[in-house]
Amino acid sequence: MPNNITKGIIFLIFMIFSSATFVIAQPADGENEFRLATANPHTLGGDTLTSDAGRGMWVAQNPDLDNDGLPELIVTEYTKGGRVFVYEMVGDNQLEFVW
């Protein structure tokens, strides 16, 4: 019987430490960062933002291009003569169309 109690205590300690690492790994302020280095438009589905928009994405070292404290996202689209869209991250998972 002591063997089962020892196994239970070890399992409980393991679960406490495991769940603590999940809590620590989450950002405290809710800010999310996504980094996509490239996207191959020929292998993706019918999403026009990724499959028809271009040949990939580049991630800047400092994505805050106008130094207002909010990072920008630049999207290019090559139909209709080519266009550039600029979005600014204004909140948690919220983008605002800038240009």
PDB file of C-alpha atoms in Angstrom:
ATOM      1  CA  MET A   1       0.000   0.000   0.000  1.00  0.00           C
ATOM      2  CA  PRO A   2       2.771   2.551   0.704  1.00  0.00           C
ATOM      3  CA  ASN A   3       3.944   1.989  -2.863  1.00  0.00           C
ATOM      4  CA  ASN A   4       0.610   3.283  -4.243  1.00  0.00           C
ATOM      5  CA  ILE A   5       0.708   6.307  -1.934  1.00  0.00           C
ATOM      6  CA  THR A   6       4.257   7.115  -3.061  1.00  0.00           C
ATOM      7  CA  LYS A   7       3.230   6.849  -6.711  1.00  0.00           C
ATOM      8  CA  GLY A   8       0.242   9.108  -6.041  1.00  0.00           C
ATOM      9  CA  ILE A   9       2.391  11.748  -4.342  1.00  0.00           C
ATOM     10  CA  ILE A  10       4.948  11.666  -7.164  1.00  0.00           C
ATOM     11  CA  PHE A  11       2.152  11.970  -9.736  1.00  0.00           C
ATOM     12  CA  LEU A  12       0.602  14.896  -7.830  1.00  0.00           C
ATOM     13  CA  ILE A  13       3.955  16.721  -7.657  1.00  0.00           C
ATOM     14  CA  PHE A  14       4.481  16.097 -11.372  1.00  0.00           C
ATOM     15  CA  MET A  15       1.033  17.530 -12.199  1.00  0.00           C
ATOM     16  CA  ILE A  16       1.646  20.639 -10.085  1.00  0.00           C
ATOM     17  CA  PHE A  17       4.956  21.380 -11.809  1.00  0.00           C
ATOM     18  CA  SER A  18       3.505  20.602 -15.243  1.00  0.00           C
ATOM     19  CA  SER A  19       0.560  22.946 -14.824  1.00  0.00           C
ATOM     20  CA  ALA A  20       2.842  25.667 -13.429  1.00  0.00           C
ATOM     21  CA  THR A  21       4.866  25.675 -16.656  1.00  0.00           C
ATOM     22  CA  PHE A  22       1.683  26.179 -18.711  1.00  0.00           C
ATOM     23  CA  VAL A  23       0.700  29.190 -16.614  1.00  0.00           C
ATOM     24  CA  ILE A  24       4.175  30.740 -16.840  1.00  0.00           C
ATOM     25  CA  ALA A  25       4.324  30.237 -20.624  1.00  0.00           C
ATOM     26  CA  GLN A  26       1.268  32.458 -21.266  1.00  0.00           C
ATOM     27  CA  PRO A  27       1.859  36.204 -21.798  1.00  0.00           C
ATOM     28  CA  ALA A  28       0.591  38.187 -18.830  1.00  0.00           C
ATOM     29  CA  ASP A  29      -0.757  41.132 -20.842  1.00  0.00           C
ATOM     30  CA  GLY A  30      -2.646  39.029 -23.402  1.00  0.00           C
ATOM     31  CA  GLU A  31      -0.509  40.272 -26.279  1.00  0.00           C
ATOM     32  CA  ASN A  32      -0.149  37.705 -29.039  1.00  0.00           C
ATOM     33  CA  GLU A  33       2.664  37.556 -31.562  1.00  0.00           C
ATOM     34  CA  PHE A  34       2.536  35.574 -34.762  1.00  0.00           C
ATOM     35  CA  ARG A  35       5.537  35.033 -37.009  1.00  0.00           C
ATOM     36  CA  LEU A  36       5.089  33.479 -40.431  1.00  0.00           C
ATOM     37  CA  ALA A  37       8.309  33.412 -42.416  1.00  0.00           C
ATOM     38  CA  THR A  38       6.970  32.206 -45.759  1.00  0.00           C
ATOM     39  CA  ALA A  39       3.797  30.987 -47.371  1.00  0.00           C
ATOM     40  CA  ASN A  40       3.708  28.964 -50.561  1.00  0.00           C
ATOM     41  CA  PRO A  41       0.571  30.096 -52.435  1.00  0.00           C
ATOM     42  CA  HIS A  42       0.435  26.957 -54.567  1.00  0.00           C
ATOM     43  CA  THR A  43       0.037  24.598 -51.588  1.00  0.00           C
ATOM     44  CA  LEU A  44      -2.458  26.578 -49.529  1.00  0.00           C
ATOM     45  CA  GLY A  45      -6.215  26.470 -49.866  1.00  0.00           C
ATOM     46  CA  GLY A  46      -8.562  29.084 -51.271  1.00  0.00           C
ATOM     47  CA  ASP A  47      -7.782  31.826 -48.741  1.00  0.00           C
ATOM     48  CA  THR A  48      -7.045  34.888 -50.886  1.00  0.00           C
ATOM     49  CA  LEU A  49      -5.010  36.577 -48.174  1.00  0.00           C
ATOM     50  CA  THR A  50      -2.390  33.823 -48.236  1.00  0.00           C
ATOM     51  CA  SER A  51      -2.766  31.953 -51.512  1.00  0.00           C
ATOM     52  CA  ASP A  52      -3.284  34.757 -54.046  1.00  0.00           C
ATOM     53  CA  ALA A  53      -1.691  37.644 -52.176  1.00  0.00           C
ATOM     54  CA  GLY A  54       1.933  36.895 -52.873  1.00  0.00           C
ATOM     55  CA  ARG A  55       4.881  34.632 -52.506  1.00  0.00           C
ATOM     56  CA  GLY A  56       5.427  34.924 -48.786  1.00  0.00           C
ATOM     57  CA  MET A  57       5.844  37.199 -45.803  1.00  0.00           C
ATOM     58  CA  TRP A  58       8.817  38.935 -44.273  1.00  0.00           C
ATOM     59  CA  VAL A  59       8.975  39.792 -40.590  1.00  0.00           C
ATOM     60  CA  ALA A  60      10.724  43.014 -39.644  1.00  0.00           C
ATOM     61  CA  GLN A  61      13.014  43.204 -36.633  1.00  0.00           C
ATOM     62  CA  ASN A  62      10.920  46.112 -35.299  1.00  0.00           C
ATOM     63  CA  PRO A  63       7.396  45.976 -36.795  1.00  0.00           C
ATOM     64  CA  ASP A  64       6.525  49.451 -35.410  1.00  0.00           C
ATOM     65  CA  LEU A  65       7.291  51.426 -38.569  1.00  0.00           C
ATOM     66  CA  ASP A  66       5.912  54.831 -37.514  1.00  0.00           C
ATOM     67  CA  ASN A  67       7.192  54.674 -33.892  1.00  0.00           C
ATOM     68  CA  ASP A  68       3.756  55.120 -32.322  1.00  0.00           C
ATOM     69  CA  GLY A  69       4.112  52.043 -30.125  1.00  0.00           C
ATOM     70  CA  LEU A  70       1.776  49.888 -32.253  1.00  0.00           C
ATOM     71  CA  PRO A  71       3.205  47.318 -34.699  1.00  0.00           C
ATOM     72  CA  GLU A  72       2.123  47.443 -38.340  1.00  0.00           C
ATOM     73  CA  LEU A  73       1.310  44.608 -40.719  1.00  0.00           C
ATOM     74  CA  ILE A  74       1.891  45.181 -44.441  1.00  0.00           C
ATOM     75  CA  VAL A  75       0.041  42.943 -46.897  1.00  0.00           C
ATOM     76  CA  THR A  76       0.662  42.949 -50.651  1.00  0.00           C
ATOM     77  CA  GLU A  77      -1.775  41.737 -53.262  1.00  0.00           C
ATOM     78  CA  TYR A  78      -0.746  41.195 -56.879  1.00  0.00           C
ATOM     79  CA  THR A  79      -4.089  41.251 -58.712  1.00  0.00           C
ATOM     80  CA  LYS A  80      -5.527  44.405 -60.335  1.00  0.00           C
ATOM     81  CA  GLY A  81      -2.063  45.867 -60.915  1.00  0.00           C
ATOM     82  CA  GLY A  82      -0.828  45.207 -57.372  1.00  0.00           C
ATOM     83  CA  ARG A  83      -1.865  46.834 -54.118  1.00  0.00           C
ATOM     84  CA  VAL A  84      -0.413  47.366 -50.651  1.00  0.00           C
ATOM     85  CA  PHE A  85      -2.509  47.274 -47.486  1.00  0.00           C
ATOM     86  CA  VAL A  86      -1.228  48.509 -44.113  1.00  0.00           C
ATOM     87  CA  TYR A  87      -2.882  47.390 -40.890  1.00  0.00           C
ATOM     88  CA  GLU A  88      -1.982  48.463 -37.363  1.00  0.00           C
ATOM     89  CA  MET A  89      -2.372  46.255 -34.291  1.00  0.00           C
ATOM     90  CA  VAL A  90      -4.563  48.348 -31.996  1.00  0.00           C
ATOM     91  CA  GLY A  91      -5.383  45.703 -29.394  1.00  0.00           C
ATOM     92  CA  ASP A  92      -5.324  42.050 -28.547  1.00  0.00           C
ATOM     93  CA  ASN A  93      -6.180  40.281 -31.844  1.00  0.00           C
ATOM     94  CA  GLN A  94      -7.489  43.569 -33.309  1.00  0.00           C
ATOM     95  CA  LEU A  95      -6.198  45.123 -36.531  1.00  0.00           C
ATOM     96  CA  GLU A  96      -7.128  48.549 -37.894  1.00  0.00           C
ATOM     97  CA  PHE A  97      -6.946  49.306 -41.624  1.00  0.00           C
ATOM     98  CA  VAL A  98      -4.534  52.240 -42.012  1.00  0.00           C
ATOM     99  CA  TRP A  99      -3.753  52.520 -45.735  1.00  0.00           C
TER     100      TRP A  99
END
